[in-house]
GROMACS .gro file of C-alpha atoms in nm:
model
  355
    1UNK     CA    1   0.000   0.000   0.000
    2UNK     CA    2   0.104   0.357  -0.059
    3UNK     CA    3   0.002   0.662   0.137
    4UNK     CA    4   0.118   1.021   0.131
    5UNK     CA    5   0.023   1.224   0.436
    6UNK     CA    6   0.020   1.597   0.363
    7UNK     CA    7   0.087   1.819   0.664
    8UNK     CA    8   0.052   2.143   0.470
    9UNK     CA    9   0.091   2.263   0.114
   10UNK     CA   10   0.465   2.236   0.160
   11UNK     CA   11   0.516   1.916   0.363
   12UNK     CA   12   0.471   1.549   0.272
   13UNK     CA   13   0.529   1.213   0.441
   14UNK     CA   14   0.537   0.931   0.183
   15UNK     CA   15   0.464   0.593   0.343
   16UNK     CA   16   0.519   0.320   0.085
   17UNK     CA   17   0.734   0.017  -0.004
   18UNK     CA   18   1.107   0.080  -0.028
   19UNK     CA   19   1.108   0.041  -0.407
   20UNK     CA   20   0.887   0.351  -0.442
   21UNK     CA   21   1.068   0.588  -0.203
   22UNK     CA   22   1.300   0.770  -0.443
   23UNK     CA   23   1.049   0.843  -0.718
   24UNK     CA   24   0.777   0.952  -0.474
   25UNK     CA   25   1.023   1.178  -0.293
   26UNK     CA   26   1.134   1.324  -0.627
   27UNK     CA   27   0.771   1.398  -0.719
   28UNK     CA   28   0.708   1.565  -0.384
   29UNK     CA   29   1.024   1.779  -0.405
   30UNK     CA   30   0.935   1.892  -0.756
   31UNK     CA   31   0.591   1.986  -0.626
   32UNK     CA   32   0.760   2.218  -0.376
   33UNK     CA   33   0.720   1.996  -0.069
   34UNK     CA   34   0.955   1.936   0.219
   35UNK     CA   35   0.968   1.560   0.277
   36UNK     CA   36   1.005   1.328   0.576
   37UNK     CA   37   1.092   1.003   0.400
   38UNK     CA   38   1.081   0.652   0.543
   39UNK     CA   39   1.410   0.460   0.544
   40UNK     CA   40   1.588   0.329   0.346
   41UNK     CA   41   1.622   0.579   0.064
   42UNK     CA   42   1.559   0.310  -0.198
   43UNK     CA   43   1.638  -0.049  -0.297
   44UNK     CA   44   1.889   0.057  -0.564
   45UNK     CA   45   2.076   0.369  -0.674
   46UNK     CA   46   1.857   0.455  -0.972
   47UNK     CA   47   1.762   0.826  -0.968
   48UNK     CA   48   1.940   0.884  -0.638
   49UNK     CA   49   2.186   1.139  -0.783
   50UNK     CA   50   1.896   1.308  -0.958
   51UNK     CA   51   1.709   1.336  -0.628
   52UNK     CA   52   2.015   1.478  -0.450
   53UNK     CA   53   2.057   1.742  -0.722
   54UNK     CA   54   1.687   1.834  -0.714
   55UNK     CA   55   1.686   1.873  -0.335
   56UNK     CA   56   1.995   2.091  -0.342
   57UNK     CA   57   1.882   2.311  -0.632
   58UNK     CA   58   1.534   2.364  -0.490
   59UNK     CA   59   1.663   2.398  -0.131
   60UNK     CA   60   1.395   2.165   0.004
   61UNK     CA   61   1.423   1.986   0.337
   62UNK     CA   62   1.431   1.607   0.301
   63UNK     CA   63   1.483   1.416   0.624
   64UNK     CA   64   1.524   1.040   0.589
   65UNK     CA   65   1.371   0.864   0.887
   66UNK     CA   66   1.654   0.694   1.075
   67UNK     CA   67   1.488   0.743   1.411
   68UNK     CA   68   1.760   0.583   1.627
   69UNK     CA   69   1.962   0.902   1.586
   70UNK     CA   70   1.700   1.045   1.822
   71UNK     CA   71   1.736   0.774   2.085
   72UNK     CA   72   1.866   0.943   2.406
   73UNK     CA   73   2.090   0.649   2.499
   74UNK     CA   74   2.256   0.630   2.157
   75UNK     CA   75   2.299   1.009   2.158
   76UNK     CA   76   2.473   0.980   2.496
   77UNK     CA   77   2.688   0.698   2.361
   78UNK     CA   78   2.795   0.914   2.067
   79UNK     CA   79   2.889   1.199   2.303
   80UNK     CA   80   3.103   0.967   2.514
   81UNK     CA   81   3.276   0.832   2.204
   82UNK     CA   82   3.349   1.184   2.082
   83UNK     CA   83   3.486   1.278   2.425
   84UNK     CA   84   3.751   1.008   2.403
   85UNK     CA   85   3.611   0.810   2.695
   86UNK     CA   86   3.718   0.481   2.535
   87UNK     CA   87   4.051   0.605   2.408
   88UNK     CA   88   4.108   0.481   2.055
   89UNK     CA   89   3.809   0.280   1.934
   90UNK     CA   90   3.909  -0.061   1.800
   91UNK     CA   91   3.602  -0.273   1.733
   92UNK     CA   92   3.226  -0.264   1.753
   93UNK     CA   93   2.949  -0.522   1.731
   94UNK     CA   94   2.581  -0.440   1.674
   95UNK     CA   95   2.282  -0.670   1.648
   96UNK     CA   96   1.913  -0.667   1.574
   97UNK     CA   97   1.676  -0.960   1.579
   98UNK     CA   98   1.299  -1.000   1.589
   99UNK     CA   99   1.047  -1.245   1.454
  100UNK     CA  100   0.896  -1.071   1.153
  101UNK     CA  101   0.556  -1.208   1.247
  102UNK     CA  102   0.574  -1.025   1.581
  103UNK     CA  103   0.696  -0.693   1.442
  104UNK     CA  104   0.365  -0.628   1.265
  105UNK     CA  105   0.117  -0.859   1.441
  106UNK     CA  106  -0.186  -0.685   1.290
  107UNK     CA  107  -0.081  -0.784   0.937
  108UNK     CA  108   0.007  -1.102   0.753
  109UNK     CA  109   0.388  -1.078   0.734
  110UNK     CA  110   0.378  -1.235   0.384
  111UNK     CA  111   0.204  -0.924   0.249
  112UNK     CA  112   0.444  -0.661   0.384
  113UNK     CA  113   0.728  -0.516   0.178
  114UNK     CA  114   0.989  -0.677   0.404
  115UNK     CA  115   0.900  -1.018   0.260
  116UNK     CA  116   0.925  -0.911  -0.104
  117UNK     CA  117   1.246  -0.866  -0.298
  118UNK     CA  118   1.062  -0.673  -0.570
  119UNK     CA  119   0.942  -0.418  -0.314
  120UNK     CA  120   1.287  -0.371  -0.165
  121UNK     CA  121   1.250  -0.605   0.131
  122UNK     CA  122   1.499  -0.824   0.311
  123UNK     CA  123   1.671  -0.780   0.646
  124UNK     CA  124   1.969  -0.581   0.510
  125UNK     CA  125   1.765  -0.300   0.354
  126UNK     CA  126   1.484  -0.315   0.609
  127UNK     CA  127   1.722  -0.280   0.902
  128UNK     CA  128   1.965  -0.013   0.784
  129UNK     CA  129   1.943   0.142   1.132
  130UNK     CA  130   2.259  -0.040   1.245
  131UNK     CA  131   2.453   0.074   0.939
  132UNK     CA  132   2.322   0.426   0.988
  133UNK     CA  133   2.401   0.478   1.355
  134UNK     CA  134   2.743   0.312   1.327
  135UNK     CA  135   2.826   0.550   1.040
  136UNK     CA  136   2.697   0.831   1.263
  137UNK     CA  137   2.943   0.714   1.531
  138UNK     CA  138   3.252   0.632   1.325
  139UNK     CA  139   3.227   0.813   0.989
  140UNK     CA  140   3.276   0.683   0.637
  141UNK     CA  141   3.285   0.311   0.557
  142UNK     CA  142   3.570   0.194   0.334
  143UNK     CA  143   3.455  -0.159   0.253
  144UNK     CA  144   3.200  -0.426   0.340
  145UNK     CA  145   3.199  -0.804   0.357
  146UNK     CA  146   2.876  -0.993   0.413
  147UNK     CA  147   2.700  -1.326   0.425
  148UNK     CA  148   2.323  -1.343   0.385
  149UNK     CA  149   2.094  -1.644   0.408
  150UNK     CA  150   1.736  -1.764   0.413
  151UNK     CA  151   1.745  -1.983   0.724
  152UNK     CA  152   1.396  -1.981   0.875
  153UNK     CA  153   1.066  -2.124   0.754
  154UNK     CA  154   0.923  -1.776   0.692
  155UNK     CA  155   0.746  -1.758   0.355
  156UNK     CA  156   0.944  -1.486   0.179
  157UNK     CA  157   1.176  -1.448  -0.119
  158UNK     CA  158   1.434  -1.234   0.061
  159UNK     CA  159   1.718  -1.302   0.302
  160UNK     CA  160   1.611  -1.338   0.667
  161UNK     CA  161   1.958  -1.320   0.821
  162UNK     CA  162   2.279  -1.133   0.754
  163UNK     CA  163   2.627  -1.096   0.898
  164UNK     CA  164   2.819  -0.786   0.793
  165UNK     CA  165   3.178  -0.675   0.851
  166UNK     CA  166   3.241  -0.302   0.803
  167UNK     CA  167   3.585  -0.143   0.767
  168UNK     CA  168   3.571   0.227   0.850
  169UNK     CA  169   3.815   0.484   0.714
  170UNK     CA  170   3.894   0.566   1.078
  171UNK     CA  171   4.032   0.216   1.130
  172UNK     CA  172   3.737   0.087   1.334
  173UNK     CA  173   3.613  -0.263   1.248
  174UNK     CA  174   3.245  -0.335   1.310
  175UNK     CA  175   3.033  -0.647   1.282
  176UNK     CA  176   2.656  -0.641   1.242
  177UNK     CA  177   2.426  -0.940   1.295
  178UNK     CA  178   2.065  -0.916   1.169
  179UNK     CA  179   1.774  -1.159   1.153
  180UNK     CA  180   1.397  -1.187   1.109
  181UNK     CA  181   1.344  -1.490   1.332
  182UNK     CA  182   1.474  -1.420   1.685
  183UNK     CA  183   1.192  -1.523   1.926
  184UNK     CA  184   1.256  -1.224   2.155
  185UNK     CA  185   1.326  -0.868   2.036
  186UNK     CA  186   1.689  -0.761   2.066
  187UNK     CA  187   1.871  -0.448   1.958
  188UNK     CA  188   2.212  -0.383   2.111
  189UNK     CA  189   2.562  -0.253   2.051
  190UNK     CA  190   2.906  -0.293   2.211
  191UNK     CA  191   3.208  -0.071   2.141
  192UNK     CA  192   3.557  -0.165   2.258
  193UNK     CA  193   3.838   0.087   2.285
  194UNK     CA  194   4.188   0.098   2.429
  195UNK     CA  195   4.056   0.243   2.758
  196UNK     CA  196   3.721   0.073   2.808
  197UNK     CA  197   3.395  -0.074   2.682
  198UNK     CA  198   3.052   0.078   2.610
  199UNK     CA  199   2.741  -0.137   2.587
  200UNK     CA  200   2.392  -0.027   2.481
  201UNK     CA  201   2.067  -0.220   2.494
  202UNK     CA  202   1.738  -0.090   2.358
  203UNK     CA  203   1.523  -0.335   2.551
  204UNK     CA  204   1.580  -0.310   2.843
  205UNK     CA  205   1.708   0.045   2.796
  206UNK     CA  206   2.053   0.037   2.955
  207UNK     CA  207   2.394   0.197   2.898
  208UNK     CA  208   2.698   0.031   3.059
  209UNK     CA  209   3.060   0.146   3.077
  210UNK     CA  210   3.369  -0.050   3.176
  211UNK     CA  211   3.679   0.147   3.269
  212UNK     CA  212   4.016  -0.016   3.209
  213UNK     CA  213   4.169   0.212   3.473
  214UNK     CA  214   3.930   0.121   3.756
  215UNK     CA  215   3.842  -0.230   3.637
  216UNK     CA  216   3.477  -0.160   3.724
  217UNK     CA  217   3.145  -0.152   3.539
  218UNK     CA  218   2.901   0.137   3.583
  219UNK     CA  219   2.541   0.123   3.461
  220UNK     CA  220   2.311   0.404   3.357
  221UNK     CA  221   1.948   0.292   3.343
  222UNK     CA  222   1.767   0.507   3.089
  223UNK     CA  223   1.404   0.615   3.125
  224UNK     CA  224   1.205   0.301   3.039
  225UNK     CA  225   0.910   0.519   2.939
  226UNK     CA  226   1.109   0.662   2.650
  227UNK     CA  227   0.995   0.437   2.367
  228UNK     CA  228   0.991   0.452   1.989
  229UNK     CA  229   0.711   0.712   2.001
  230UNK     CA  230   0.952   0.949   2.177
  231UNK     CA  231   1.211   0.906   1.901
  232UNK     CA  232   0.951   0.968   1.630
  233UNK     CA  233   0.824   1.278   1.812
  234UNK     CA  234   1.177   1.418   1.840
  235UNK     CA  235   1.239   1.336   1.477
  236UNK     CA  236   0.922   1.519   1.371
  237UNK     CA  237   1.021   1.821   1.582
  238UNK     CA  238   1.360   1.822   1.413
  239UNK     CA  239   1.194   1.805   1.070
  240UNK     CA  240   0.981   2.111   1.145
  241UNK     CA  241   1.277   2.295   1.299
  242UNK     CA  242   1.475   2.238   0.978
  243UNK     CA  243   1.191   2.392   0.777
  244UNK     CA  244   1.125   2.688   1.007
  245UNK     CA  245   1.484   2.771   1.103
  246UNK     CA  246   1.657   2.663   0.782
  247UNK     CA  247   1.862   2.391   0.954
  248UNK     CA  248   2.046   2.096   0.801
  249UNK     CA  249   1.873   1.759   0.866
  250UNK     CA  250   2.072   1.509   1.072
  251UNK     CA  251   2.011   1.255   0.795
  252UNK     CA  252   1.969   1.426   0.457
  253UNK     CA  253   1.944   1.262   0.115
  254UNK     CA  254   2.321   1.252   0.062
  255UNK     CA  255   2.373   1.083   0.401
  256UNK     CA  256   2.094   0.837   0.326
  257UNK     CA  257   2.254   0.761  -0.013
  258UNK     CA  258   2.579   0.666   0.162
  259UNK     CA  259   2.389   0.439   0.401
  260UNK     CA  260   2.213   0.280   0.104
  261UNK     CA  261   2.545   0.226  -0.074
  262UNK     CA  262   2.680   0.038   0.226
  263UNK     CA  263   2.370  -0.185   0.238
  264UNK     CA  264   2.390  -0.254  -0.136
  265UNK     CA  265   2.762  -0.330  -0.106
  266UNK     CA  266   2.674  -0.584   0.163
  267UNK     CA  267   2.421  -0.752  -0.065
  268UNK     CA  268   2.670  -0.752  -0.352
  269UNK     CA  269   2.940  -0.897  -0.128
  270UNK     CA  270   2.710  -1.179  -0.020
  271UNK     CA  271   2.630  -1.250  -0.384
  272UNK     CA  272   2.982  -1.248  -0.524
  273UNK     CA  273   3.165  -1.380  -0.218
  274UNK     CA  274   3.421  -1.104  -0.173
  275UNK     CA  275   3.477  -0.777   0.008
  276UNK     CA  276   3.333  -0.471  -0.169
  277UNK     CA  277   3.467  -0.116  -0.157
  278UNK     CA  278   3.187   0.135  -0.102
  279UNK     CA  279   3.350   0.400  -0.323
  280UNK     CA  280   3.329   0.169  -0.625
  281UNK     CA  281   2.952   0.141  -0.608
  282UNK     CA  282   2.826   0.418  -0.834
  283UNK     CA  283   2.474   0.519  -0.931
  284UNK     CA  284   2.345   0.591  -1.280
  285UNK     CA  285   2.414   0.953  -1.391
  286UNK     CA  286   2.118   1.174  -1.295
  287UNK     CA  287   2.056   1.325  -1.638
  288UNK     CA  288   1.944   1.000  -1.803
  289UNK     CA  289   1.753   0.688  -1.716
  290UNK     CA  290   1.915   0.352  -1.666
  291UNK     CA  291   1.814   0.221  -2.011
  292UNK     CA  292   1.914   0.544  -2.185
  293UNK     CA  293   2.268   0.508  -2.054
  294UNK     CA  294   2.317   0.213  -2.289
  295UNK     CA  295   2.222   0.396  -2.611
  296UNK     CA  296   2.497   0.515  -2.841
  297UNK     CA  297   2.458   0.766  -3.124
  298UNK     CA  298   2.268   0.608  -3.412
  299UNK     CA  299   2.150   0.310  -3.208
  300UNK     CA  300   1.788   0.214  -3.178
  301UNK     CA  301   1.644   0.135  -2.833
  302UNK     CA  302   1.562  -0.221  -2.932
  303UNK     CA  303   1.930  -0.278  -3.015
  304UNK     CA  304   2.056  -0.157  -2.679
  305UNK     CA  305   2.103  -0.488  -2.503
  306UNK     CA  306   2.437  -0.562  -2.342
  307UNK     CA  307   2.545  -0.923  -2.384
  308UNK     CA  308   2.851  -1.063  -2.205
  309UNK     CA  309   3.020  -1.352  -2.389
  310UNK     CA  310   3.241  -1.573  -2.174
  311UNK     CA  311   3.494  -1.769  -2.382
  312UNK     CA  312   3.534  -2.107  -2.216
  313UNK     CA  313   3.748  -2.337  -2.432
  314UNK     CA  314   3.791  -2.691  -2.304
  315UNK     CA  315   4.082  -2.778  -2.537
  316UNK     CA  316   4.348  -2.544  -2.401
  317UNK     CA  317   4.692  -2.670  -2.502
  318UNK     CA  318   4.864  -2.549  -2.184
  319UNK     CA  319   4.592  -2.645  -1.935
  320UNK     CA  320   4.323  -2.872  -2.083
  321UNK     CA  321   3.983  -2.844  -1.913
  322UNK     CA  322   4.091  -2.537  -1.717
  323UNK     CA  323   3.742  -2.383  -1.726
  324UNK     CA  324   3.624  -2.665  -1.500
  325UNK     CA  325   3.924  -2.651  -1.267
  326UNK     CA  326   3.826  -2.643  -0.902
  327UNK     CA  327   3.864  -2.309  -0.724
  328UNK     CA  328   3.768  -2.331  -0.356
  329UNK     CA  329   3.494  -2.582  -0.419
  330UNK     CA  330   3.352  -2.436  -0.743
  331UNK     CA  331   3.448  -2.469  -1.109
  332UNK     CA  332   3.642  -2.176  -1.255
  333UNK     CA  333   3.362  -2.118  -1.506
  334UNK     CA  334   3.107  -2.097  -1.225
  335UNK     CA  335   3.320  -1.835  -1.050
  336UNK     CA  336   3.344  -1.627  -1.369
  337UNK     CA  337   2.969  -1.645  -1.430
  338UNK     CA  338   2.898  -1.536  -1.073
  339UNK     CA  339   3.124  -1.233  -1.116
  340UNK     CA  340   2.965  -1.132  -1.446
  341UNK     CA  341   2.616  -1.166  -1.298
  342UNK     CA  342   2.713  -0.904  -1.040
  343UNK     CA  343   2.744  -0.645  -1.320
  344UNK     CA  344   2.425  -0.437  -1.312
  345UNK     CA  345   2.443  -0.332  -1.679
  346UNK     CA  346   2.466  -0.680  -1.833
  347UNK     CA  347   2.137  -0.807  -1.979
  348UNK     CA  348   2.242  -1.153  -2.093
  349UNK     CA  349   2.532  -1.394  -2.046
  350UNK     CA  350   2.645  -1.634  -2.319
  351UNK     CA  351   2.901  -1.906  -2.255
  352UNK     CA  352   3.095  -1.984  -2.573
  353UNK     CA  353   3.271  -2.318  -2.544
  354UNK     CA  354   3.418  -2.587  -2.763
  355UNK     CA  355   3.236  -2.914  -2.811
   0.00000   0.00000   0.00000
């Protein structure tokens, strides 16, 4: 389902599947609206650069809803990290798990976008909160490695679990564990530095600190009455403040695009089986559509298919049968096909081999 709640002639809140976010936001911005957009920004990078340019040129406020930036405990944690409380930060681990059937008990989980790949579902895109707040803590991500799986009996065509390893430019290494099947809700984070440890739990709401110097733990119990409604209220206040006072959103379109890139790099890493550098993941230029990019001067649209031909000769003189040689449990040809499939612009793959 798709809904757009209009707060005034100049404000809009699109509520729709992930796959529709970018285009609906673009329409609202072009109509002169400020937009509070549900996370993530999209399920791919199509039209993302175009949206960024439109927002900047029209000077509209677009706040992407990563509400954990408004969680008091995480805000306190960020302040402590910035103060140098932990010394030099070394590693971090974050986790989120919840049975998808319990997260929206009023609806059949099979009908929600999270269960549909076409609508931009899956645990990696649906739960970009961890990627977002860790980037908020530690800055830019250099590269991502990931494994994703469909482990549970949930009826869905997306991954229901993921394990990510993030390498930050700052040198911090972070692991993220996500799943759709944990019987009890969990959202937590632990940061380890040269001088101590910080631990955060969303439920129960607790912040803990271990000091290397004293060898003791101290616990700060946060207000248990501060729930998700509080975060959303603070987020909405911030959205209006940005409009009225001409402030920069804490999570604008450009920030959200970087978070999306990290998530997409994780999915690509899981697909191709190797670490992916975030800087190498580029979106389609904003002045053309994805299909138009393929057209050359004098070409007709119906001729603009990109076909990758993999030459796989079996009768090599130096190494006969090399295309079927085993590489870490898979044939060399299989490895090559997997890599080519990861190319977003390739329409068809042809394997040309000898008889």
